[in-house]
């Protein structure tokens, strides 16, 4: 399922978000979940790593927790780096344990219409099959600064 999201919505979500719980984060720096979480940290977001494999290990300035139920601070967004079939349980835990949650964001290739509908029914913004790093770069001009997406061919191979 590929949904279309207005740029204004994505921009608003990224501007209002301060703390992101990244579910399925890896400590391996070549894994997408690691470099997305690291990038978000470098952009000023507080990133809480969630992965039982790395529980207790410090990543991005926070101690990794095994589950969303262990998070004791307010979370604005849950970013899901897990297979689509894992999404319903993650959404249920987020709705149960994270009061004040504003957004559930599912990474590229991850979607679950029923879990998304359940979260939306509770007033949560849901983004599916997108990457907050890519959207941040696109919406706040960083892709252009890197020479990408400018529409200008500067060299030919």
CSV table of N, CA and C in Angstrom, one decimal:
chain,number,residue,atom,x,y,z
A,1,UNK,N,0.8,-1.2,0.0
A,1,UNK,CA,0.0,0.0,0.0
A,1,UNK,C,0.9,1.2,0.0
A,2,UNK,N,0.8,2.1,-1.0
A,2,UNK,CA,1.6,3.3,-1.1
A,2,UNK,C,0.7,4.5,-1.0
A,3,UNK,N,0.8,5.1,0.2
A,3,UNK,CA,0.0,6.3,0.4
A,3,UNK,C,0.7,7.6,0.0
A,4,UNK,N,0.0,8.6,-0.3
A,4,UNK,CA,0.6,9.9,-0.7
A,4,UNK,C,0.4,10.8,0.5
A,5,UNK,N,1.4,11.5,0.9
A,5,UNK,CA,1.4,12.4,2.1
A,5,UNK,C,1.8,13.8,1.6
A,6,UNK,N,1.0,14.8,1.9
A,6,UNK,CA,1.3,16.1,1.5
A,6,UNK,C,2.6,16.6,2.2
A,7,UNK,N,3.5,17.3,1.5
A,7,UNK,CA,4.7,17.8,2.0
A,7,UNK,C,4.4,18.6,3.3
A,8,UNK,N,3.3,19.3,3.4
A,8,UNK,CA,3.0,20.1,4.6
A,8,UNK,C,2.9,19.2,5.8
A,9,UNK,N,2.2,18.1,5.6
A,9,UNK,CA,2.1,17.1,6.7
A,9,UNK,C,3.4,16.6,7.2
A,10,UNK,N,4.2,16.1,6.2
A,10,UNK,CA,5.5,15.6,6.6
A,10,UNK,C,6.4,16.6,7.3
A,11,UNK,N,6.4,17.8,6.7
A,11,UNK,CA,7.2,18.9,7.3
A,11,UNK,C,6.7,19.2,8.8
A,12,UNK,N,5.4,19.3,9.0
A,12,UNK,CA,4.8,19.5,10.3
A,12,UNK,C,5.2,18.4,11.3
A,13,UNK,N,5.1,17.2,10.8
A,13,UNK,CA,5.5,16.1,11.7
A,13,UNK,C,7.0,16.2,12.1
A,14,UNK,N,7.8,16.5,11.2
A,14,UNK,CA,9.3,16.6,11.5
A,14,UNK,C,9.6,17.8,12.3
A,15,UNK,N,8.8,18.9,12.2
A,15,UNK,CA,9.1,20.1,13.0
A,15,UNK,C,8.6,19.9,14.4
A,16,UNK,N,7.5,19.2,14.6
A,16,UNK,CA,6.9,19.1,15.9
A,16,UNK,C,7.6,18.0,16.7
A,17,UNK,N,8.3,17.1,16.1
A,17,UNK,CA,8.9,15.9,16.8
A,17,UNK,C,10.2,16.3,17.4
A,18,UNK,N,10.4,15.9,18.6
A,18,UNK,CA,11.6,16.1,19.4
A,18,UNK,C,12.3,14.8,19.8
A,19,UNK,N,11.5,13.8,20.2
A,19,UNK,CA,12.0,12.6,20.7
A,19,UNK,C,11.4,11.4,19.8
A,20,UNK,N,12.3,10.6,19.3
A,20,UNK,CA,11.9,9.5,18.4
A,20,UNK,C,12.4,8.2,19.0
A,21,UNK,N,11.5,7.2,19.2
A,21,UNK,CA,11.9,5.8,19.6
A,21,UNK,C,12.0,5.1,18.3
A,22,UNK,N,13.3,4.6,18.0
A,22,UNK,CA,13.5,3.8,16.8
A,22,UNK,C,13.5,2.3,17.1
A,23,UNK,N,12.4,1.7,16.7
A,23,UNK,CA,12.2,0.2,17.0
A,23,UNK,C,12.9,-0.6,15.9
A,24,UNK,N,13.8,-1.5,16.3
A,24,UNK,CA,14.5,-2.3,15.4
A,24,UNK,C,15.9,-1.7,15.0
A,25,UNK,N,16.3,-0.8,15.8
A,25,UNK,CA,17.6,-0.1,15.5
A,25,UNK,C,18.7,-1.1,15.6
A,26,UNK,N,19.8,-0.9,14.8
A,26,UNK,CA,21.0,-1.8,14.9
A,26,UNK,C,22.2,-1.0,15.4
A,27,UNK,N,23.1,-1.7,16.0
A,27,UNK,CA,24.3,-1.1,16.4
A,27,UNK,C,25.4,-1.2,15.4
A,28,UNK,N,25.0,-1.8,14.2
A,28,UNK,CA,26.0,-2.0,13.1
A,28,UNK,C,25.9,-0.7,12.2
A,29,UNK,N,27.0,0.0,12.1
A,29,UNK,CA,26.9,1.3,11.4
A,29,UNK,C,26.6,1.2,9.9
A,30,UNK,N,26.7,0.1,9.3
A,30,UNK,CA,26.3,0.0,7.9
A,30,UNK,C,24.9,-0.4,7.7
A,31,UNK,N,24.1,-0.6,8.8
A,31,UNK,CA,22.7,-0.9,8.6
A,31,UNK,C,21.9,0.4,8.5
A,32,UNK,N,20.9,0.4,7.7
A,32,UNK,CA,20.1,1.6,7.5
A,32,UNK,C,19.5,2.1,8.8
A,33,UNK,N,19.0,1.2,9.7
A,33,UNK,CA,18.5,1.7,10.9
A,33,UNK,C,19.5,2.5,11.8
A,34,UNK,N,20.7,2.1,11.7
A,34,UNK,CA,21.8,2.8,12.4
A,34,UNK,C,22.0,4.2,11.8
A,35,UNK,N,22.2,4.2,10.5
A,35,UNK,CA,22.6,5.5,10.0
A,35,UNK,C,21.4,6.5,9.9
A,36,UNK,N,20.2,6.0,9.9
A,36,UNK,CA,19.0,6.9,10.0
A,36,UNK,C,18.9,7.4,11.4
A,37,UNK,N,19.1,6.6,12.4
A,37,UNK,CA,19.0,7.0,13.8
A,37,UNK,C,20.1,8.0,14.1
A,38,UNK,N,21.3,7.7,13.6
A,38,UNK,CA,22.5,8.6,13.8
A,38,UNK,C,22.2,10.0,13.1
A,39,UNK,N,21.7,10.0,11.9
A,39,UNK,CA,21.4,11.2,11.2
A,39,UNK,C,20.4,12.0,12.0
A,40,UNK,N,19.3,11.4,12.4
A,40,UNK,CA,18.3,12.1,13.2
A,40,UNK,C,18.9,12.7,14.5
A,41,UNK,N,19.8,12.0,15.1
A,41,UNK,CA,20.5,12.5,16.3
A,41,UNK,C,21.3,13.8,15.9
A,42,UNK,N,22.0,13.7,14.8
A,42,UNK,CA,22.8,14.9,14.4
A,42,UNK,C,21.9,16.1,14.0
A,43,UNK,N,20.7,15.8,13.7
A,43,UNK,CA,19.8,16.9,13.3
A,43,UNK,C,19.1,17.5,14.6
A,44,UNK,N,19.4,17.0,15.7
A,44,UNK,CA,18.9,17.5,17.0
A,44,UNK,C,17.7,16.7,17.6
A,45,UNK,N,17.3,15.6,17.0
A,45,UNK,CA,16.3,14.8,17.6
A,45,UNK,C,16.9,14.0,18.7
A,46,UNK,N,16.1,13.7,19.7
A,46,UNK,CA,16.6,12.8,20.8
A,46,UNK,C,16.1,11.4,20.3
A,47,UNK,N,17.0,10.5,20.1
A,47,UNK,CA,16.7,9.2,19.6
A,47,UNK,C,16.9,8.1,20.7
A,48,UNK,N,15.8,7.4,21.0
A,48,UNK,CA,15.8,6.3,21.9
A,48,UNK,C,15.8,5.0,21.2
A,49,UNK,N,16.9,4.3,21.2
A,49,UNK,CA,17.1,3.0,20.5
A,49,UNK,C,16.3,1.9,21.2
A,50,UNK,N,15.5,1.1,20.4
A,50,UNK,CA,14.7,0.0,20.9
A,50,UNK,C,15.0,-1.2,20.2
A,51,UNK,N,15.7,-2.2,20.9
A,51,UNK,CA,16.0,-3.5,20.3
A,51,UNK,C,16.5,-4.4,21.4
A,52,UNK,N,15.8,-5.5,21.7
A,52,UNK,CA,16.2,-6.4,22.8
A,52,UNK,C,17.6,-7.0,22.6
A,53,UNK,N,18.1,-7.1,21.4
A,53,UNK,CA,19.5,-7.6,21.1
A,53,UNK,C,20.5,-6.7,21.7
A,54,UNK,N,20.3,-5.4,21.7
A,54,UNK,CA,21.3,-4.4,22.2
A,54,UNK,C,20.9,-3.7,23.5
A,55,UNK,N,19.9,-4.3,24.2
A,55,UNK,CA,19.4,-3.7,25.5
A,55,UNK,C,20.6,-3.4,26.4
A,56,UNK,N,20.6,-2.2,26.9
A,56,UNK,CA,21.7,-1.8,27.9
A,56,UNK,C,22.9,-1.1,27.2
A,57,UNK,N,23.0,-1.3,25.9
A,57,UNK,CA,24.1,-0.6,25.2
A,57,UNK,C,23.7,0.8,24.9
A,58,UNK,N,24.7,1.7,25.0
A,58,UNK,CA,24.4,3.1,24.7
A,58,UNK,C,24.6,3.4,23.2
A,59,UNK,N,23.6,3.9,22.6
A,59,UNK,CA,23.6,4.3,21.2
A,59,UNK,C,23.0,5.7,21.1
A,60,UNK,N,23.6,6.6,20.4
A,60,UNK,CA,23.1,7.9,20.1
A,60,UNK,C,22.8,8.7,21.4
A,61,UNK,N,23.6,8.4,22.4
A,61,UNK,CA,23.5,9.1,23.7
A,61,UNK,C,22.4,8.6,24.6
A,62,UNK,N,21.7,7.5,24.3
A,62,UNK,CA,20.7,6.9,25.1
A,62,UNK,C,21.0,5.4,25.3
A,63,UNK,N,20.5,4.9,26.4
A,63,UNK,CA,20.6,3.4,26.6
A,63,UNK,C,19.6,2.7,25.8
A,64,UNK,N,20.0,1.7,25.1
A,64,UNK,CA,19.0,1.0,24.3
A,64,UNK,C,18.1,0.2,25.3
A,65,UNK,N,16.8,0.2,24.9
A,65,UNK,CA,15.8,-0.5,25.7
A,65,UNK,C,15.3,-1.7,24.9
A,66,UNK,N,14.8,-2.7,25.6
A,66,UNK,CA,14.3,-3.9,24.9
A,66,UNK,C,13.0,-3.7,24.2
A,67,UNK,N,12.1,-2.8,24.8
A,67,UNK,CA,10.8,-2.6,24.3
A,67,UNK,C,10.3,-1.2,24.6
A,68,UNK,N,9.2,-0.9,23.9
A,68,UNK,CA,8.6,0.5,24.1
A,68,UNK,C,8.1,0.6,25.6
A,69,UNK,N,7.8,-0.5,26.2
A,69,UNK,CA,7.2,-0.5,27.6
A,69,UNK,C,8.3,0.0,28.6
A,70,UNK,N,9.6,0.0,28.2
A,70,UNK,CA,10.6,0.4,29.1
A,70,UNK,C,11.0,1.9,29.0
A,71,UNK,N,10.4,2.6,28.1
A,71,UNK,CA,10.7,4.0,27.9
A,71,UNK,C,10.0,4.8,29.0
A,72,UNK,N,10.7,5.6,29.7
A,72,UNK,CA,10.2,6.4,30.8
A,72,UNK,C,10.0,7.9,30.5
A,73,UNK,N,10.5,8.3,29.3
A,73,UNK,CA,10.3,9.7,28.9
A,73,UNK,C,9.3,9.8,27.8
A,74,UNK,N,8.7,11.0,27.7
A,74,UNK,CA,7.8,11.3,26.6
A,74,UNK,C,8.4,11.0,25.2
A,75,UNK,N,7.6,10.4,24.3
A,75,UNK,CA,8.1,10.1,23.0
A,75,UNK,C,7.1,10.8,22.0
A,76,UNK,N,7.6,11.5,21.0
A,76,UNK,CA,6.7,12.1,20.0
A,76,UNK,C,6.5,11.2,18.8
A,77,UNK,N,7.5,10.4,18.5
A,77,UNK,CA,7.3,9.5,17.3
A,77,UNK,C,8.0,8.2,17.5
A,78,UNK,N,7.3,7.1,17.0
A,78,UNK,CA,7.9,5.8,16.9
A,78,UNK,C,8.2,5.5,15.5
A,79,UNK,N,9.5,5.3,15.2
A,79,UNK,CA,10.0,5.0,13.9
A,79,UNK,C,10.2,3.4,13.8
A,80,UNK,N,9.5,2.7,12.9
A,80,UNK,CA,9.5,1.3,12.9
A,80,UNK,C,10.4,0.7,11.8
A,81,UNK,N,11.5,0.1,12.2
A,81,UNK,CA,12.4,-0.6,11.3
A,81,UNK,C,12.2,-2.2,11.5
A,82,UNK,N,11.1,-2.6,11.4
A,82,UNK,CA,10.8,-4.1,11.5
A,82,UNK,C,9.9,-4.5,10.3
A,83,UNK,N,9.8,-5.8,10.1
A,83,UNK,CA,8.9,-6.2,9.0
A,83,UNK,C,7.4,-5.8,9.3
A,84,UNK,N,6.7,-5.7,8.2
A,84,UNK,CA,5.3,-5.3,8.3
A,84,UNK,C,4.5,-6.2,9.3
A,85,UNK,N,4.8,-7.5,9.3
A,85,UNK,CA,4.0,-8.4,10.2
A,85,UNK,C,4.2,-8.1,11.7
A,86,UNK,N,5.3,-7.4,12.0
A,86,UNK,CA,5.6,-7.0,13.4
A,86,UNK,C,4.9,-5.8,13.8
A,87,UNK,N,4.3,-5.0,12.9
A,87,UNK,CA,3.8,-3.7,13.2
A,87,UNK,C,2.6,-3.7,14.1
A,88,UNK,N,1.6,-4.6,14.0
A,88,UNK,CA,0.5,-4.5,15.0
A,88,UNK,C,0.9,-4.6,16.4
A,89,UNK,N,1.8,-5.5,16.8
A,89,UNK,CA,2.3,-5.6,18.2
A,89,UNK,C,3.0,-4.3,18.6
A,90,UNK,N,3.8,-3.7,17.7
A,90,UNK,CA,4.5,-2.5,18.0
A,90,UNK,C,3.5,-1.3,18.2
A,91,UNK,N,2.6,-1.2,17.4
A,91,UNK,CA,1.5,-0.2,17.5
A,91,UNK,C,0.8,-0.4,18.8
A,92,UNK,N,0.4,-1.6,19.1
A,92,UNK,CA,-0.3,-1.8,20.4
A,92,UNK,C,0.5,-1.4,21.6
A,93,UNK,N,1.8,-1.7,21.6
A,93,UNK,CA,2.7,-1.4,22.7
A,93,UNK,C,2.8,0.2,22.8
A,94,UNK,N,3.0,0.8,21.6
A,94,UNK,CA,3.1,2.3,21.6
A,94,UNK,C,1.8,2.9,22.1
A,95,UNK,N,0.7,2.5,21.7
A,95,UNK,CA,-0.6,3.1,22.2
A,95,UNK,C,-0.8,2.8,23.7
A,96,UNK,N,-0.3,1.7,24.2
A,96,UNK,CA,-0.5,1.4,25.6
A,96,UNK,C,0.5,2.1,26.5
A,97,UNK,N,1.8,2.3,26.0
A,97,UNK,CA,2.8,2.7,26.9
A,97,UNK,C,3.3,4.1,26.7
A,98,UNK,N,2.9,4.8,25.6
A,98,UNK,CA,3.5,6.1,25.2
A,98,UNK,C,2.4,7.2,25.2
A,99,UNK,N,2.0,7.6,26.3
A,99,UNK,CA,1.0,8.7,26.3
A,99,UNK,C,1.6,10.0,25.6
A,100,UNK,N,0.8,10.6,24.9
A,100,UNK,CA,1.3,11.8,24.2
A,100,UNK,C,2.0,11.6,22.9
A,101,UNK,N,2.0,10.3,22.5
A,101,UNK,CA,2.6,10.0,21.2
A,101,UNK,C,1.9,10.7,20.1
A,102,UNK,N,2.6,11.3,19.1
A,102,UNK,CA,2.0,12.0,18.0
A,102,UNK,C,2.0,11.3,16.7
A,103,UNK,N,3.1,10.5,16.5
A,103,UNK,CA,3.3,9.9,15.1
A,103,UNK,C,3.8,8.5,15.2
A,104,UNK,N,3.3,7.6,14.4
A,104,UNK,CA,3.9,6.3,14.1
A,104,UNK,C,4.4,6.4,12.7
A,105,UNK,N,5.7,6.2,12.5
A,105,UNK,CA,6.3,6.3,11.2
A,105,UNK,C,6.9,4.9,10.8
A,106,UNK,N,6.5,4.4,9.7
A,106,UNK,CA,7.0,3.1,9.2
A,106,UNK,C,7.9,3.3,8.1
A,107,UNK,N,9.1,2.6,8.2
A,107,UNK,CA,10.1,2.8,7.2
A,107,UNK,C,9.8,2.3,5.8
A,108,UNK,N,10.6,2.6,4.8
A,108,UNK,CA,10.4,2.2,3.5
A,108,UNK,C,10.2,0.7,3.4
A,109,UNK,N,9.2,0.2,2.8
A,109,UNK,CA,8.9,-1.2,2.7
A,109,UNK,C,8.0,-1.7,3.8
A,110,UNK,N,7.7,-0.9,4.8
A,110,UNK,CA,6.9,-1.3,6.0
A,110,UNK,C,5.6,-0.6,6.0
A,111,UNK,N,4.5,-1.4,6.0
A,111,UNK,CA,3.2,-0.9,6.1
A,111,UNK,C,2.2,-1.9,6.7
A,112,UNK,N,1.2,-1.5,7.3
A,112,UNK,CA,0.2,-2.4,7.9
A,112,UNK,C,-1.1,-1.5,8.0
A,113,UNK,N,-2.0,-1.7,7.0
A,113,UNK,CA,-3.2,-0.8,7.0
A,113,UNK,C,-4.1,-1.0,8.3
A,114,UNK,N,-4.3,-2.2,8.8
A,114,UNK,CA,-5.1,-2.3,10.0
A,114,UNK,C,-4.5,-1.7,11.2
A,115,UNK,N,-3.2,-1.8,11.4
A,115,UNK,CA,-2.5,-1.2,12.5
A,115,UNK,C,-2.5,0.3,12.4
A,116,UNK,N,-2.3,0.8,11.1
A,116,UNK,CA,-2.4,2.2,10.9
A,116,UNK,C,-3.8,2.8,11.2
A,117,UNK,N,-4.8,2.1,10.8
A,117,UNK,CA,-6.2,2.5,11.1
A,117,UNK,C,-6.4,2.6,12.6
A,118,UNK,N,-5.9,1.6,13.3
A,118,UNK,CA,-6.1,1.6,14.8
A,118,UNK,C,-5.4,2.8,15.4
A,119,UNK,N,-4.2,3.1,15.0
A,119,UNK,CA,-3.5,4.3,15.5
A,119,UNK,C,-4.2,5.6,15.1
A,120,UNK,N,-4.6,5.7,13.9
A,120,UNK,CA,-5.3,6.9,13.5
A,120,UNK,C,-6.6,7.1,14.2
A,121,UNK,N,-7.3,6.0,14.6
A,121,UNK,CA,-8.5,6.1,15.4
A,121,UNK,C,-8.3,6.7,16.8
A,122,UNK,N,-7.0,6.6,17.2
A,122,UNK,CA,-6.6,7.1,18.5
A,122,UNK,C,-6.0,8.5,18.4
A,123,UNK,N,-6.1,9.1,17.2
A,123,UNK,CA,-5.6,10.4,17.0
A,123,UNK,C,-4.1,10.5,16.6
A,124,UNK,N,-3.5,9.4,16.3
A,124,UNK,CA,-2.1,9.4,16.0
A,124,UNK,C,-1.9,9.6,14.5
A,125,UNK,N,-0.9,10.4,14.1
A,125,UNK,CA,-0.5,10.6,12.7
A,125,UNK,C,0.3,9.3,12.3
A,126,UNK,N,-0.1,8.7,11.1
A,126,UNK,CA,0.6,7.5,10.7
A,126,UNK,C,1.2,7.8,9.3
A,127,UNK,N,2.5,7.5,9.2
A,127,UNK,CA,3.2,7.6,7.9
A,127,UNK,C,3.7,6.2,7.6
A,128,UNK,N,3.5,5.7,6.4
A,128,UNK,CA,3.9,4.3,6.0
A,128,UNK,C,4.8,4.4,4.8
A,129,UNK,N,5.7,3.5,4.8
A,129,UNK,CA,6.6,3.3,3.6
A,129,UNK,C,7.4,4.5,3.2
A,130,UNK,N,7.9,5.2,4.2
A,130,UNK,CA,8.7,6.4,4.0
A,130,UNK,C,9.8,6.4,5.0
A,131,UNK,N,10.9,7.2,4.8
A,131,UNK,CA,12.0,7.3,5.7
A,131,UNK,C,12.1,8.8,6.2
A,132,UNK,N,12.1,9.0,7.5
A,132,UNK,CA,12.2,10.3,8.0
A,132,UNK,C,13.5,11.0,7.6
A,133,UNK,N,14.6,10.3,7.5
A,133,UNK,CA,15.8,10.9,7.0
A,133,UNK,C,15.7,11.4,5.6
A,134,UNK,N,15.2,10.6,4.7
A,134,UNK,CA,15.0,11.1,3.3
A,134,UNK,C,14.1,12.2,3.2
A,135,UNK,N,13.0,12.1,4.0
A,135,UNK,CA,12.0,13.2,3.9
A,135,UNK,C,12.6,14.5,4.5
A,136,UNK,N,13.3,14.4,5.6
A,136,UNK,CA,13.9,15.6,6.2
A,136,UNK,C,14.9,16.2,5.2
A,137,UNK,N,15.7,15.4,4.6
A,137,UNK,CA,16.7,16.0,3.6
A,137,UNK,C,15.9,16.6,2.4
A,138,UNK,N,14.9,16.0,1.9
A,138,UNK,CA,14.2,16.5,0.8
A,138,UNK,C,13.4,17.8,1.2
A,139,UNK,N,12.8,17.8,2.3
A,139,UNK,CA,11.9,18.9,2.7
A,139,UNK,C,12.7,20.1,3.2
A,140,UNK,N,13.9,19.9,3.7
A,140,UNK,CA,14.7,21.0,4.3
A,140,UNK,C,15.9,21.3,3.5
A,141,UNK,N,15.9,20.9,2.2
A,141,UNK,CA,16.9,21.3,1.3
A,141,UNK,C,18.3,20.6,1.3
A,142,UNK,N,18.4,19.6,2.1
A,142,UNK,CA,19.7,19.0,2.1
A,142,UNK,C,20.1,18.1,0.9
A,143,UNK,N,19.1,17.6,0.3
A,143,UNK,CA,19.4,16.8,-0.9
A,143,UNK,C,20.0,17.7,-2.0
A,144,UNK,N,19.5,18.9,-2.1
A,144,UNK,CA,20.1,19.8,-3.1
A,144,UNK,C,21.5,20.2,-2.7
A,145,UNK,N,21.7,20.4,-1.4
A,145,UNK,CA,23.1,20.8,-1.0
A,145,UNK,C,24.1,19.7,-1.3
A,146,UNK,N,23.7,18.5,-1.4
A,146,UNK,CA,24.6,17.4,-1.7
A,146,UNK,C,24.7,17.1,-3.2
A,147,UNK,N,24.0,17.9,-4.0
A,147,UNK,CA,24.0,17.8,-5.4
A,147,UNK,C,23.0,16.8,-6.0
A,148,UNK,N,22.1,16.4,-5.1
A,148,UNK,CA,21.1,15.4,-5.6
A,148,UNK,C,19.8,16.2,-5.8
A,149,UNK,N,19.0,15.6,-6.7
A,149,UNK,CA,17.6,16.1,-7.0
A,149,UNK,C,17.6,17.6,-7.4
A,150,UNK,N,18.6,18.1,-8.1
A,150,UNK,CA,18.6,19.5,-8.5
A,150,UNK,C,18.0,19.6,-9.9
A,151,UNK,N,18.0,18.5,-10.6
A,151,UNK,CA,17.5,18.6,-12.0
A,151,UNK,C,18.6,19.1,-12.9
A,152,UNK,N,19.8,19.3,-12.5
A,152,UNK,CA,20.9,19.8,-13.3
A,152,UNK,C,21.9,18.7,-13.4
A,153,UNK,N,22.3,18.4,-14.7
A,153,UNK,CA,23.3,17.5,-14.9
A,153,UNK,C,24.6,18.2,-14.9
A,154,UNK,N,25.5,17.9,-14.0
A,154,UNK,CA,26.8,18.6,-13.9
A,154,UNK,C,27.9,17.9,-14.5
A,155,UNK,N,27.8,16.6,-14.8
A,155,UNK,CA,28.8,15.8,-15.4
A,155,UNK,C,28.2,14.7,-16.1
A,156,UNK,N,28.9,14.2,-17.1
A,156,UNK,CA,28.5,13.0,-17.9
A,156,UNK,C,29.5,12.0,-17.8
A,157,UNK,N,29.1,10.7,-17.6
A,157,UNK,CA,30.1,9.6,-17.5
A,157,UNK,C,30.1,8.9,-18.8
